[in-house]
Short mmCIF file of C-alpha atoms in Angstrom, two decimals:
data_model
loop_
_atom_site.label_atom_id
_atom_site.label_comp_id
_atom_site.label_asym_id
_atom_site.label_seq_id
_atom_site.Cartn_x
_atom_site.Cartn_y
_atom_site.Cartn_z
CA UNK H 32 113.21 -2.89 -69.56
CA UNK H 33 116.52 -4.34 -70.41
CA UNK H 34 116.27 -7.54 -69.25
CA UNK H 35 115.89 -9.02 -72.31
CA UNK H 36 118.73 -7.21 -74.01
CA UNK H 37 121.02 -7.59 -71.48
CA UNK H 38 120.20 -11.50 -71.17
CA UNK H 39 120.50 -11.43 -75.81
CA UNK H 40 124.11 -9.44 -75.25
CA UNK H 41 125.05 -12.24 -72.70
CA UNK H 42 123.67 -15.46 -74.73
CA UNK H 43 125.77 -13.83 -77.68
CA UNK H 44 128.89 -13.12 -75.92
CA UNK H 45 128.90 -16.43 -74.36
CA UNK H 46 127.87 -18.15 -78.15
CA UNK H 47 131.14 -15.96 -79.16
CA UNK H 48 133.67 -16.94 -76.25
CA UNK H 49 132.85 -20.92 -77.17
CA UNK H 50 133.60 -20.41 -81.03
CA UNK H 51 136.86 -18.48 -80.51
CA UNK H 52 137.91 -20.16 -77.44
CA UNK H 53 137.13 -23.38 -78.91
CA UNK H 54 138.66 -22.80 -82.44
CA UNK H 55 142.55 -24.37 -83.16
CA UNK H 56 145.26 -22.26 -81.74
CA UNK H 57 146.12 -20.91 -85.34
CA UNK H 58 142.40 -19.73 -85.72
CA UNK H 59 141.14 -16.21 -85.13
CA UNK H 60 141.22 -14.90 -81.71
CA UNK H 61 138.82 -11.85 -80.96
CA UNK H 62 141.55 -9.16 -80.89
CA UNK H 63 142.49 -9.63 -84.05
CA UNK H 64 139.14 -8.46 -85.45
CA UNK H 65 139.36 -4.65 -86.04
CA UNK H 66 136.47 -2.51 -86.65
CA UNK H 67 135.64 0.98 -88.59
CA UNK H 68 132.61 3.04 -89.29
CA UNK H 69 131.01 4.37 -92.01
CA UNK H 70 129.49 7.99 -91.70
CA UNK H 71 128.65 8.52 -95.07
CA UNK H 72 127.10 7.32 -96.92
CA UNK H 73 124.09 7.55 -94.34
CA UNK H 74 122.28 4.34 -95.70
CA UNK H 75 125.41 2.27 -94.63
CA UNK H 76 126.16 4.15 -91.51
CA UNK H 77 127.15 1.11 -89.83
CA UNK H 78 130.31 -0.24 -87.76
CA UNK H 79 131.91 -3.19 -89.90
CA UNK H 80 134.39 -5.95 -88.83
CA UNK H 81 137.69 -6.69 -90.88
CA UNK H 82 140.57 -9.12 -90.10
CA UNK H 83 143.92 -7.76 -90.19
CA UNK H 84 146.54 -9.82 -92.49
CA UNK H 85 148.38 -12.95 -90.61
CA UNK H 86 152.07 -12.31 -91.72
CA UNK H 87 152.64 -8.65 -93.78
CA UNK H 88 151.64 -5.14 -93.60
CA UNK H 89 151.65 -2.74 -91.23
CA UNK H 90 149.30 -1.72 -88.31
CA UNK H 91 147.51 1.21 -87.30
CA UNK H 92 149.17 3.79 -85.19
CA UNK H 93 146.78 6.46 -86.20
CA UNK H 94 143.10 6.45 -85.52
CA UNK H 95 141.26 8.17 -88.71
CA UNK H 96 138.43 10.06 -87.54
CA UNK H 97 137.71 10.96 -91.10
CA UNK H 98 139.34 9.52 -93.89
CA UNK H 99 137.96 8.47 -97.68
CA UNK H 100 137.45 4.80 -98.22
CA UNK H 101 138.19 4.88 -101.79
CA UNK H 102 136.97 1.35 -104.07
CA UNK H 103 139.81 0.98 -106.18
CA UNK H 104 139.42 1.02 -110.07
CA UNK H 105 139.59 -1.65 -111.44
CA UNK H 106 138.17 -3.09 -108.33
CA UNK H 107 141.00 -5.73 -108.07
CA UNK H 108 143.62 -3.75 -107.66
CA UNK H 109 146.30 -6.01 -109.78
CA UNK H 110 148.10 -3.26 -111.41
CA UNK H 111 147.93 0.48 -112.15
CA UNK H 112 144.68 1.85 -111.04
CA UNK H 113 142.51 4.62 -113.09
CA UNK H 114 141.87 6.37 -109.72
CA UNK H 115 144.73 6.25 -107.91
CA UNK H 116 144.87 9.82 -107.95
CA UNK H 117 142.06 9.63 -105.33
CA UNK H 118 143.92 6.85 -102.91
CA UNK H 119 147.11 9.29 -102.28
CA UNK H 120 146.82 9.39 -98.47
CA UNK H 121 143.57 7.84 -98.16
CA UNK H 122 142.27 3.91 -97.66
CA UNK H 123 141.43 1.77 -100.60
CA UNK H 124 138.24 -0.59 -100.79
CA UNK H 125 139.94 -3.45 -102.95
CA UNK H 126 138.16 -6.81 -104.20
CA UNK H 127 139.72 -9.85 -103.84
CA UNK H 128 140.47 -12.12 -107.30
CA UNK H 129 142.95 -11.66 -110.12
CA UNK H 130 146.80 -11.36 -107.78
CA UNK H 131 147.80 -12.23 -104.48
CA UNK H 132 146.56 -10.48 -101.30
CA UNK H 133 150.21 -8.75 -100.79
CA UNK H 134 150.21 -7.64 -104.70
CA UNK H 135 146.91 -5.59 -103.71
CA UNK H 136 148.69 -4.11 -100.66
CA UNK H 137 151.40 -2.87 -102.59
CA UNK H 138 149.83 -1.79 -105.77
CA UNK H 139 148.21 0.18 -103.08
CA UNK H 140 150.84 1.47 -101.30
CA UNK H 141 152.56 2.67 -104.60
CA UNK H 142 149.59 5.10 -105.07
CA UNK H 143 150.18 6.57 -101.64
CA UNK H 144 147.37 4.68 -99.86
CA UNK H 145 147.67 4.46 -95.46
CA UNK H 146 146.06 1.45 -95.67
CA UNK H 147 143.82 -1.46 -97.57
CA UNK H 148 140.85 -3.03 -97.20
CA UNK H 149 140.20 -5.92 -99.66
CA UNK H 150 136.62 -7.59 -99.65
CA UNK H 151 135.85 -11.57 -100.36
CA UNK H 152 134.78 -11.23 -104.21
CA UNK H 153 131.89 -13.99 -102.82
CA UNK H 154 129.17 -11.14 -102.41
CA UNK H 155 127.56 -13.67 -100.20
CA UNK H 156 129.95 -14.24 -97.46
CA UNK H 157 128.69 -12.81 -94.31
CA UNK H 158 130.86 -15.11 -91.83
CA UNK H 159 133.45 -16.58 -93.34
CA UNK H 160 136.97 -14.81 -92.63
CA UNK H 161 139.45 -15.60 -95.14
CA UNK H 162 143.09 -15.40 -93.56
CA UNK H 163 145.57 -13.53 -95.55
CA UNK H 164 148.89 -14.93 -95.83
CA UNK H 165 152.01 -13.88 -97.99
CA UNK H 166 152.67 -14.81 -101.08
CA UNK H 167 155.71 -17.02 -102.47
CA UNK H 168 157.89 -13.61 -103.57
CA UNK H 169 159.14 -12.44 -100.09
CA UNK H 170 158.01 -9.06 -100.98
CA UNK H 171 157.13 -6.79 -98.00
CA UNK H 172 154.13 -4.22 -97.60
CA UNK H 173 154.20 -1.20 -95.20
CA UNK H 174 150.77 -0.47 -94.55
CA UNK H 175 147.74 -2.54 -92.74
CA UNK H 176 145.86 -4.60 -95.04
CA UNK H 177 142.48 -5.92 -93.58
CA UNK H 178 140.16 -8.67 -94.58
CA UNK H 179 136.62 -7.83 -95.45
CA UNK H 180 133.71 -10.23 -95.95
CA UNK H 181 132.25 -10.19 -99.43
CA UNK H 182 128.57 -9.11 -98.34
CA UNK H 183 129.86 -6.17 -96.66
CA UNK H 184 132.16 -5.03 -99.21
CA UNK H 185 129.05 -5.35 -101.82
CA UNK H 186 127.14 -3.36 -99.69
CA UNK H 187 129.56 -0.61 -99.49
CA UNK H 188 130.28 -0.47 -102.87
CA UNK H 189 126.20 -1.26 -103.98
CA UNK H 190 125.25 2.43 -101.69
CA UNK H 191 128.32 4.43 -103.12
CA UNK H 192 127.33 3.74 -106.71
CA UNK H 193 123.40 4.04 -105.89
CA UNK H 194 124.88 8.03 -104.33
CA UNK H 195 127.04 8.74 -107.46
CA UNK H 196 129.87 8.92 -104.96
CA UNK H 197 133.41 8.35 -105.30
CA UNK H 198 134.40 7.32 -101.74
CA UNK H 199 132.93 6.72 -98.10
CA UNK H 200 134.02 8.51 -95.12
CA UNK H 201 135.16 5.66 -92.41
CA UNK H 202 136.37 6.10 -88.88
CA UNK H 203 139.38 3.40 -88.48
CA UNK H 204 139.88 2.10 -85.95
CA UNK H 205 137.15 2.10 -83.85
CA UNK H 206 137.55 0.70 -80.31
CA UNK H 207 133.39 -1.11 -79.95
CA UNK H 208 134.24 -1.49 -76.50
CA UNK H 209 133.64 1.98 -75.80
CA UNK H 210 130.23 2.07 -77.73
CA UNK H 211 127.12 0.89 -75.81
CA UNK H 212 125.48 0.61 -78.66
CA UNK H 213 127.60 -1.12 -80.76
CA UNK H 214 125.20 -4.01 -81.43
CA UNK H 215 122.86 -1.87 -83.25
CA UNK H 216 125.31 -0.15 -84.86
CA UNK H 217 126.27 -3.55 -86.83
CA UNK H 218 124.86 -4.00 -90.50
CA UNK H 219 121.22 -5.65 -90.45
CA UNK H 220 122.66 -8.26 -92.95
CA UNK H 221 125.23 -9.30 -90.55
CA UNK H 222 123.84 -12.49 -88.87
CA UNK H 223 124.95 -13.69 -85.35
#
């Protein structure tokens, strides 16, 4: 039966509690990881972590059941984007490189964008969280910007190009303590 699960789920949450309980104080704790879901595309129908930013930007005080992740073009987000059209009241998929983390937020907040999510431009970073400070201009942002690892921003991007799509539909956020199955609902490339 379940044993075996069960006794995986365990070995892993304990293996979780000794890395963030061990980590320095100004390390990440485990509620300030925040999750969403893809539902579409299908192939990448999976629930991904992100790190909210340490010192600007807003938080969520809506839950999105539905709402277009849109990669931002260009993908850097430095200046004025070629589809910001499409990010008016939706979420942007930015990639990190080029300006500060806080010039992305607020190139994307100009367009009318709830929130962003910039991805580690290292396509192979599946566990390394990069924390996301301010930059030296004292310039404010409004709306959450979250950290994304590189691999799964690649992903995401690799599937909506392979579809000929212009977005992804996410849920954000989603609370995994309220999904049983929330360990097979993680990407396959995501290594624990």
């Amino acid at each position: 039966g379940g044993g075996a699960a069960g006794a995986a789920m365990l070995r892993r949450s304990l293996w979780l509690c000794l890395c963030l309980c061990s980590c320095p104080a100004r390390g990440l704790r485990i509620h300030e990881y925040l999750y969403f879901q893809v539902l579409s595309p299908g192939d990448i129908r999976y629930i991904f972590t992100a790190t909210p930013a340490k010192d600007f930007g807003g938080v969520f005080n809506t839950r999105y059941d539905q709402i277009h992740l849109v990669p931002a073009d260009p993908p850097e987000a430095c200046g004025e984007l070629n589809n910001g059209v499409f990010i008016q009241d939706q979420i942007a998929l930015v990639e990190r490189g080029g300006c500060s983390f806080l010039s992305k937020t607020r190139v994307i907040q100009e367009h009318g964008g709830r929130a962003v999510i910039i991805a580690d431009n290292a396509y192979d970073n599946d566990s390394f969280y990069i924390e996301m400070i301010q930059d030296s201009t004292r310039r404010t942002a409004d709306i959450p910007a979250l950290f994304l690892l590189g691999r799964d921003g690649y992903m995401i991007r690799r599937s909506l190009e392979q579809h000929g799509l212009p977005w992804a539909v996410i849920s954000i956020p989603v609370n995994v303590t309220s999904i049983p199955t929330y360990e097979m609902m993680q990407p396959p490339w995501t290594f624990w």
